[in-house]
Structures are given as structure tokens and as C-alpha cells.
């Protein structure tokens, strides 16, 4: 792939507990400078992110739902989805009910996801499996349930879990769902080679924090022999 097009498959994210408004501004500057396809903040800052990126049509804004535990009630998840949509987001990333999946309560898992898909009314929904807490069999079943619920993407994690996404994770999900949904990797994508290996394995999108994606971009520009543009500050 064209290494300089990597931002067009990366959702730049600021979804840690301790993200400050200063970091959010850096996310905005990076999104505008390098044209990341989407930007994410925690729900309390999502409206501000939408406002700051309103003049940048190439960059979407995403909203997180049930983040990071996935243990909210379905009512709260659908209410959050509707609030995020009213704020002006373009996509929704929701955490599935991990405890229900591990308890083999598959109807609850599927219905919980489907309720958000239905509330999204056609807006793309990415279901976050949170693979750090799952066995391979649970990852496969979670991916299948998400596809049955109508998601656009199966996403690996929030980035909060204790175990990173690997190429093997992507291969496992791809072998399970084929082309029934797209795949997004988040959590543990630290290097350009990580990213490229996951693309080869069938990954379509990535969720990456500011520090890691800037390192990845620096390497991409270095290998391409092109000077990396300096990040511009946007008031």
C-alpha cells in the first residue's frame, strides 16, 4: 500500500481516562495536518471534537458507546448512541457485553449490539470485542454475533485491556467472518510493521493513539523518502 495514505485507514484516538483538553487540541492538529479518516474522544469531549473539526470535511468524528467496560445496560448504550448522533458524529464504536459473552448468554450479546445498530439507523457501528479478556473461541463467537447483529466493523479492543491485538487476532477474526464485516484493530498497534502485517491479514481500519501513530507516520515517511510535514497548529 501507499505508506503516505496510512492516515486514511487510521482513527486517531484520545480515549484514555486522563486525556486533557491540550491533548485533544493536538489530536485536532494532527487530524487536520495528516487527514486521518476519523478522530475519537471520550464522550464528555466529543461535542468539542466535532466543533473543532467542523471545517475539516476529510476527517470524520466517531462516538464511543459503552466505553470501556461494555457493561452498561442496553438502554444506556442506545441512549448514548443517540446522544452521540445528535452531537454530530459519523460513526459509533460500541463495546459489547463481555461478561455476557463469557457467560455464553449469546442472545443478550447479540440483542445488545443490534439495539445500537438499530438506533444508529444506518450509521456505521463498530463492535468492540475486547479480545484481551477472551479466549480464541470467545473471539470467534463474539465476531459471529456482531455480524449477525448487523455491524459494519468487528473491532478488537478499546486499548484499555491488558493484552494487545496481534496479527494472529486479525487472522482469527478474518477466518471467522470472511467478508461479512470489516475489521478494525485497536490496542497494541505500535509500529509500521505491525500495521502492515495486519493489513495483509485482512484488517481495514486502525484505532491508534497520538504517540504511536506519530511514530508510525515518521517511519512511513522515512521509508517513502518523503519529508514528513510538520504538524500545524490550528486555532
Coordinates of C-alpha atoms in Angstrom, one line a residue:
X1 CA 0.0 0.0 0.0
X2 CA 1.0 3.7 -0.4
X3 CA 2.5 4.3 3.0
X4 CA 1.6 8.0 2.8
X5 CA -2.1 7.0 2.7
X6 CA -1.9 5.3 6.1
X7 CA -3.9 8.2 7.8
X8 CA -6.9 7.3 5.6
X9 CA -7.2 3.9 7.4
X10 CA -6.4 5.2 10.9
X11 CA -8.9 6.6 13.5
X12 CA -6.7 8.8 15.7
X13 CA -8.0 8.4 19.3
X14 CA -7.8 10.2 22.6
X15 CA -9.8 7.8 24.7
X16 CA -7.8 7.3 27.9
X17 CA -9.1 8.4 31.4
X18 CA -6.5 11.1 31.7
X19 CA -6.8 12.8 28.3
X20 CA -6.6 16.6 28.7
X21 CA -8.0 19.4 26.5
X22 CA -4.4 20.2 25.5
X23 CA -4.1 16.6 24.2
X24 CA -7.4 16.9 22.4
X25 CA -6.1 20.0 20.6
X26 CA -3.0 18.0 19.5
X27 CA -5.4 15.3 18.1
X28 CA -7.2 18.0 16.2
X29 CA -4.0 19.5 14.8
X30 CA -2.8 16.0 13.8
X31 CA -6.1 15.1 12.2
X32 CA -6.1 18.3 10.1
X33 CA -2.5 18.1 9.2
X34 CA -2.3 14.5 8.1
X35 CA -6.0 13.9 7.2
X36 CA -6.8 10.9 9.5
X37 CA -10.0 9.4 8.4
X38 CA -11.7 9.7 11.8
X39 CA -11.0 11.1 15.3
X40 CA -12.3 9.9 18.7
X41 CA -12.5 11.4 22.1
X42 CA -14.3 10.3 25.3
X43 CA -18.0 11.2 25.4
X44 CA -17.6 14.3 27.5
X45 CA -15.3 15.8 24.9
X46 CA -16.9 14.5 21.7
X47 CA -19.0 17.6 21.1
X48 CA -15.9 19.8 21.4
X49 CA -14.1 17.5 18.9
X50 CA -17.0 17.8 16.5
X51 CA -16.8 21.6 16.8
X52 CA -13.1 21.7 16.3
X53 CA -13.2 19.5 13.2
X54 CA -16.3 21.1 11.7
X55 CA -14.2 22.9 9.0
X56 CA -12.3 19.7 8.0
X57 CA -14.6 17.6 5.8
X58 CA -12.0 14.9 5.2
X59 CA -11.9 14.0 8.9
X60 CA -14.9 12.2 10.5
X61 CA -15.6 12.2 14.2
X62 CA -16.6 9.0 16.0
X63 CA -18.5 8.4 19.2
X64 CA -17.8 5.7 21.8
X65 CA -20.7 3.7 23.3
X66 CA -20.5 1.6 26.5
X67 CA -16.8 2.5 26.8
X68 CA -14.6 1.0 28.1
X69 CA -16.3 -1.9 30.0
X70 CA -19.2 -2.8 27.8
X71 CA -21.2 -3.4 30.9
X72 CA -23.7 -0.6 30.6
X73 CA -27.4 -1.6 30.1
X74 CA -28.7 -1.7 26.6
X75 CA -30.9 1.3 27.4
X76 CA -27.8 3.3 28.3
X77 CA -25.9 2.2 25.2
X78 CA -28.8 3.1 22.9
X79 CA -29.2 6.4 24.7
X80 CA -25.5 7.1 24.3
X81 CA -25.6 6.2 20.7
X82 CA -28.5 8.6 20.1
X83 CA -26.7 11.4 22.0
X84 CA -23.6 10.9 20.0
X85 CA -25.6 11.1 16.8
X86 CA -27.3 14.3 18.0
X87 CA -23.9 15.8 18.6
X88 CA -22.9 15.1 15.0
X89 CA -20.6 12.0 14.9
X90 CA -20.2 10.0 11.8
X91 CA -19.5 6.5 13.3
X92 CA -20.1 4.7 16.5
X93 CA -17.7 2.3 18.3
X94 CA -19.5 0.2 20.9
X95 CA -18.1 -2.2 23.5
X96 CA -20.1 -5.5 23.5
X97 CA -21.3 -7.1 26.8
X98 CA -18.1 -9.0 27.5
X99 CA -19.4 -10.6 30.7
X100 CA -22.5 -11.9 28.9
X101 CA -20.3 -13.4 26.1
X102 CA -18.1 -15.2 28.6
X103 CA -21.2 -16.5 30.3
X104 CA -22.4 -17.8 26.9
X105 CA -25.5 -15.6 27.1
X106 CA -25.3 -15.2 23.3
X107 CA -28.8 -13.8 22.9
X108 CA -28.1 -10.9 25.3
X109 CA -24.8 -10.2 23.4
X110 CA -26.5 -10.1 20.0
X111 CA -29.5 -8.2 21.1
X112 CA -27.4 -5.6 22.9
X113 CA -25.3 -5.0 19.7
X114 CA -28.4 -5.0 17.5
X115 CA -30.1 -2.4 19.6
X116 CA -27.3 0.0 19.0
X117 CA -27.2 -0.9 15.3
X118 CA -30.9 -0.2 15.1
X119 CA -30.5 3.1 17.0
X120 CA -27.7 4.1 14.6
X121 CA -30.2 3.9 11.7
X122 CA -27.6 3.2 9.1
X123 CA -24.7 4.9 10.7
X124 CA -21.6 2.6 10.7
X125 CA -21.3 0.7 14.0
X126 CA -18.0 -1.0 15.1
X127 CA -18.5 -3.6 17.8
X128 CA -15.5 -3.8 20.2
X129 CA -14.9 -7.4 21.3
X130 CA -12.3 -6.5 23.9
X131 CA -10.2 -9.5 22.9
X132 CA -7.8 -9.1 25.9
X133 CA -10.4 -10.9 28.1
X134 CA -11.4 -13.6 25.6
X135 CA -10.3 -17.0 24.5
X136 CA -9.9 -17.7 20.8
X137 CA -13.3 -19.5 20.8
X138 CA -14.9 -16.5 22.5
X139 CA -13.4 -14.1 20.0
X140 CA -14.8 -16.2 17.1
X141 CA -18.3 -16.4 18.7
X142 CA -18.3 -12.6 19.5
X143 CA -17.3 -11.8 15.9
X144 CA -20.1 -14.1 14.7
X145 CA -22.7 -12.5 17.0
X146 CA -21.6 -9.0 15.9
X147 CA -22.1 -9.9 12.2
X148 CA -25.5 -11.3 13.0
X149 CA -26.4 -8.1 14.7
X150 CA -25.5 -6.1 11.6
X151 CA -22.3 -4.3 12.5
X152 CA -20.1 -2.6 9.8
X153 CA -16.9 -3.5 11.6
X154 CA -15.7 -6.0 14.2
X155 CA -13.1 -4.2 16.3
X156 CA -10.6 -5.9 18.5
X157 CA -10.3 -3.8 21.6
X158 CA -10.6 -0.5 23.4
X159 CA -6.9 -0.1 24.1
X160 CA -7.6 -0.4 27.8
X161 CA -7.2 -4.2 28.1
X162 CA -4.1 -6.0 29.4
X163 CA -3.2 -7.8 26.2
X164 CA -2.6 -6.2 22.7
X165 CA -4.1 -7.0 19.4
X166 CA -1.8 -9.2 17.3
X167 CA -1.7 -10.3 13.7
X168 CA -3.0 -13.7 14.8
X169 CA -6.0 -11.9 16.3
X170 CA -6.8 -10.4 12.9
X171 CA -6.3 -13.7 11.1
X172 CA -8.6 -15.4 13.6
X173 CA -11.4 -12.9 13.1
X174 CA -10.9 -12.8 9.3
X175 CA -11.1 -16.6 9.1
X176 CA -14.3 -16.5 11.1
X177 CA -16.3 -13.7 9.4
X178 CA -14.7 -13.5 6.0
X179 CA -16.1 -10.5 4.1
X180 CA -19.3 -10.3 6.2
X181 CA -18.0 -7.3 8.1
X182 CA -14.8 -5.2 8.0
X183 CA -12.2 -5.4 10.8
X184 CA -10.7 -2.7 12.9
X185 CA -7.7 -3.2 15.1
X186 CA -7.1 -1.2 18.3
X187 CA -4.9 -1.7 21.2
X188 CA -1.2 -2.6 20.8
X189 CA -0.6 -1.3 17.2
X190 CA 2.7 0.3 17.9
X191 CA 4.9 0.0 14.7
X192 CA 4.5 0.4 11.0
X193 CA 5.3 -3.3 10.5
X194 CA 2.6 -4.2 13.0
X195 CA 0.1 -2.2 10.9
X196 CA 1.2 -3.5 7.6
X197 CA 1.1 -7.1 8.8
X198 CA -2.4 -6.6 10.0
X199 CA -3.4 -5.1 6.7
X200 CA -2.1 -8.2 4.9
X201 CA -4.1 -10.3 7.3
X202 CA -7.3 -8.6 6.4
X203 CA -7.6 -5.5 8.7
X204 CA -9.3 -2.5 7.2
X205 CA -9.1 0.2 9.9
X206 CA -7.0 1.0 13.0
X207 CA -7.6 2.9 16.2
X208 CA -4.3 4.3 17.4
X209 CA -3.3 6.9 20.0
X210 CA -1.3 10.1 19.3
X211 CA 2.1 8.8 20.4
X212 CA 2.1 5.6 18.5
X213 CA 0.6 6.9 15.2
X214 CA 3.1 9.7 15.0
X215 CA 5.9 7.2 15.4
X216 CA 4.3 5.0 12.7
X217 CA 3.9 8.0 10.3
X218 CA 7.5 9.1 10.8
X219 CA 8.6 5.6 9.8
X220 CA 6.2 5.6 6.8
X221 CA 7.6 8.9 5.5
X222 CA 11.2 7.8 6.1
X223 CA 10.7 4.6 4.1
X224 CA 8.9 6.6 1.4
X225 CA 11.8 9.0 1.1
X226 CA 9.5 12.0 1.6
X227 CA 9.9 14.7 4.2
X228 CA 7.2 14.4 6.8
X229 CA 5.1 17.6 7.0
X230 CA 5.3 19.4 10.3
X231 CA 2.1 19.3 12.3
X232 CA 0.4 22.6 12.0
X233 CA -1.4 24.3 14.9
X234 CA -5.0 25.2 14.2
X235 CA -6.6 27.7 16.4

